[in-house]
Short mmCIF file of C-alpha atoms in Angstrom, two decimals:
data_model
loop_
_atom_site.label_atom_id
_atom_site.label_comp_id
_atom_site.label_asym_id
_atom_site.label_seq_id
_atom_site.Cartn_x
_atom_site.Cartn_y
_atom_site.Cartn_z
CA MET M 1 81.93 86.46 98.45
CA THR M 2 84.68 87.55 100.31
CA THR M 3 84.47 88.95 103.50
CA PRO M 4 86.62 92.05 103.85
CA GLU M 5 89.94 91.83 105.84
CA ARG M 6 89.38 93.33 109.29
CA THR M 7 91.27 95.82 110.64
CA ALA M 8 93.20 95.94 113.47
CA ALA M 9 93.52 97.99 115.73
CA PRO M 10 96.75 99.49 116.63
CA ALA M 11 98.33 100.31 120.47
CA THR M 12 98.00 104.53 120.53
CA PRO M 13 94.56 105.28 119.93
CA VAL M 14 93.30 107.31 116.72
CA ARG M 15 90.99 108.54 115.27
CA ILE M 16 90.23 108.49 111.35
CA LEU M 17 89.27 111.72 109.03
CA GLU M 18 86.96 110.55 106.04
CA GLY M 19 86.43 113.18 103.20
CA GLN M 20 89.34 115.64 103.50
CA ALA M 21 90.59 116.31 100.87
CA ALA M 22 90.06 119.71 100.56
CA SER M 23 90.80 120.68 104.92
CA ASP M 24 93.26 122.74 106.13
CA ARG M 25 94.27 119.94 108.83
CA ALA M 26 95.01 117.95 105.24
CA ALA M 27 96.28 121.08 103.17
CA ARG M 28 99.30 121.27 106.70
CA ALA M 29 99.68 117.33 106.60
CA LEU M 30 100.72 117.37 102.83
CA ALA M 31 103.17 120.10 103.59
CA GLN M 32 104.91 117.88 106.64
CA TYR M 33 105.28 114.71 103.54
CA PHE M 34 105.82 117.05 100.75
CA ALA M 35 109.31 118.63 103.21
CA GLU M 36 110.44 115.43 104.19
CA LEU M 37 110.45 114.35 100.11
CA ASP M 38 112.07 117.05 100.11
CA GLU M 39 114.65 116.38 102.17
CA ARG M 40 115.04 112.10 101.14
CA PHE M 41 114.78 112.67 97.40
CA ALA M 42 117.79 113.91 96.34
CA GLY M 43 117.85 116.50 94.30
CA GLY M 44 114.82 117.33 96.11
CA PHE M 45 110.66 117.60 95.86
CA ASP M 46 109.35 119.32 93.79
CA PRO M 47 105.66 119.39 93.95
CA ALA M 48 104.39 121.14 91.29
CA LEU M 49 106.29 118.48 89.23
CA THR M 50 104.17 115.47 89.76
CA GLU M 51 100.12 114.77 88.89
CA GLN M 52 97.78 117.89 90.48
CA VAL M 53 94.63 116.04 92.41
CA ASP M 54 91.33 117.78 91.90
CA PRO M 55 90.67 117.46 95.63
CA ALA M 56 86.48 116.52 93.40
CA ASP M 57 88.53 112.76 92.79
CA VAL M 58 89.58 112.20 96.38
CA THR M 59 86.07 112.78 97.53
CA PRO M 60 83.53 109.41 97.23
CA PRO M 61 82.10 108.90 95.40
CA ARG M 62 84.99 109.62 93.55
CA GLY M 63 87.66 108.77 96.40
CA ASP M 64 88.69 110.05 99.48
CA PHE M 65 91.20 111.90 101.52
CA LEU M 66 91.90 110.43 104.85
CA LEU M 67 93.63 112.13 108.36
CA LEU M 68 94.72 109.50 110.49
CA THR M 69 94.48 111.81 114.05
CA GLU M 70 95.62 111.04 118.21
CA LEU M 71 92.38 110.27 120.11
CA GLY M 72 93.34 112.55 123.47
CA SER M 73 94.91 115.34 121.39
CA GLY M 74 93.22 115.13 117.73
CA ARG M 75 97.35 115.32 116.79
CA VAL M 76 97.36 114.45 112.91
CA LEU M 77 99.17 111.59 112.78
CA GLY M 78 98.62 110.86 109.11
CA CYS M 79 97.32 111.18 106.24
CA GLY M 80 96.32 109.33 102.71
CA GLY M 81 93.51 109.33 100.22
CA VAL M 82 92.17 106.80 96.97
CA ARG M 83 90.91 107.36 94.38
CA LEU M 84 88.31 105.82 90.94
CA LEU M 85 90.48 105.14 87.90
CA PRO M 86 89.35 103.49 84.53
CA GLY M 87 88.48 99.49 84.43
CA GLY M 88 87.41 99.61 88.13
CA GLU M 89 91.35 100.60 89.90
CA VAL M 90 91.96 102.67 93.00
CA GLU M 91 95.17 104.67 93.35
CA LEU M 92 96.46 105.06 96.99
CA ARG M 93 98.10 107.98 97.16
CA ARG M 94 100.15 110.32 99.28
CA MET M 95 99.98 108.01 101.97
CA TRP M 96 101.88 109.49 104.94
CA LEU M 97 103.09 109.43 109.06
CA VAL M 98 104.83 111.20 111.09
CA PRO M 99 107.89 109.97 111.17
CA ASP M 100 107.51 109.65 115.40
CA ALA M 101 104.14 107.72 114.83
CA ARG M 102 106.43 105.28 112.39
CA GLY M 103 107.18 101.65 114.24
CA GLN M 104 103.44 101.22 116.43
CA GLY M 105 101.07 99.05 113.40
CA LEU M 106 99.85 102.09 112.60
CA GLY M 107 101.16 102.47 108.24
CA ARG M 108 99.13 98.97 108.50
CA PHE M 109 96.61 99.63 109.90
CA LEU M 110 96.14 102.85 107.92
CA LEU M 111 96.51 101.00 105.33
CA ARG M 112 94.08 98.69 105.48
CA THR M 113 91.66 101.61 106.37
CA LEU M 114 93.10 102.85 102.90
CA GLU M 115 92.19 98.99 101.44
CA ASN M 116 88.42 99.01 103.55
CA ARG M 117 87.83 103.03 101.55
CA ALA M 118 88.62 101.45 98.04
CA ARG M 119 86.28 99.05 98.33
CA ALA M 120 83.61 101.14 99.54
CA LEU M 121 84.23 102.83 96.56
CA GLY M 122 83.85 99.51 94.69
CA GLY M 123 86.86 99.04 93.23
CA ARG M 124 88.51 95.01 92.74
CA ARG M 125 93.13 96.36 92.46
CA VAL M 126 95.16 99.03 94.90
CA VAL M 127 97.88 100.36 92.64
CA LEU M 128 100.90 102.78 93.71
CA SER M 129 102.88 104.52 93.46
CA VAL M 130 106.22 105.24 95.47
CA ASN M 131 109.80 106.31 95.39
CA ASP M 132 112.23 103.66 95.96
CA ALA M 133 114.00 105.78 98.96
CA LEU M 134 111.46 105.39 100.51
CA THR M 135 112.07 102.03 102.12
CA GLU M 136 110.13 101.55 105.06
CA ALA M 137 107.07 102.54 102.23
CA VAL M 138 108.10 99.72 99.86
CA SER M 139 108.20 97.27 102.65
CA LEU M 140 105.44 97.80 103.94
CA TYR M 141 103.46 97.49 100.42
CA GLU M 142 105.55 94.03 100.19
CA SER M 143 104.29 92.24 103.68
CA ALA M 144 100.47 93.70 102.96
CA GLY M 145 100.78 91.79 99.58
CA TYR M 146 101.69 94.29 97.68
CA ARG M 147 103.19 93.41 94.01
CA PRO M 148 105.10 94.21 91.36
CA ALA M 149 102.34 96.43 88.38
CA GLU M 150 102.71 97.55 85.06
CA PRO M 151 103.97 101.82 85.24
CA PHE M 152 100.10 103.80 85.31
CA GLU M 153 102.31 107.42 84.71
CA ASP M 154 104.33 109.26 84.56
CA ASN M 155 106.78 110.87 87.27
CA PRO M 156 109.92 111.67 87.56
CA TYR M 157 109.97 111.17 91.60
CA VAL M 158 108.75 107.12 90.57
CA GLN M 159 110.63 104.25 89.83
CA VAL M 160 107.98 101.73 91.99
CA PHE M 161 104.74 100.87 91.24
CA LEU M 162 102.86 98.11 92.81
CA GLY M 163 98.47 96.94 93.35
CA LYS M 164 97.21 94.81 95.38
CA ASP M 165 93.86 92.07 94.22
CA LEU M 166 92.12 93.33 97.05
CA GLY M 167 89.14 89.92 96.62
#
């Protein structure tokens, strides 16, 4: 039996809030994320052209949506979700950090936390999709052991599909 990877603590004191799919704070974080995508993608970003996930699909026991917050102030620094897919895979969705929180190890911390949530949900493999303009995200995922995977969704903004066995 393998042991889940330990999550190294980031330098900035943070708290992970689970079960946040339907919270106002999650909605505000996703609005910031979508605004950044709109700026970064050639031609902009329209969330209506992507799959709209029911909050129940990213709420235990079918998934989870996490907020990463600064311990002292409670400021939301990032978010991310996981949801069960048929066949034992877990999709990692909407992982994002505010720009001024990047480069501090928080992305890797959030990714490991999401992978641990995927394991807790019974997932054996994590898959994700990402736009190739998000080079920092692609680099993070590849450095964490994610490799090219078969496309699993039809999304006009996605060019990169990655997966990782959780072991």
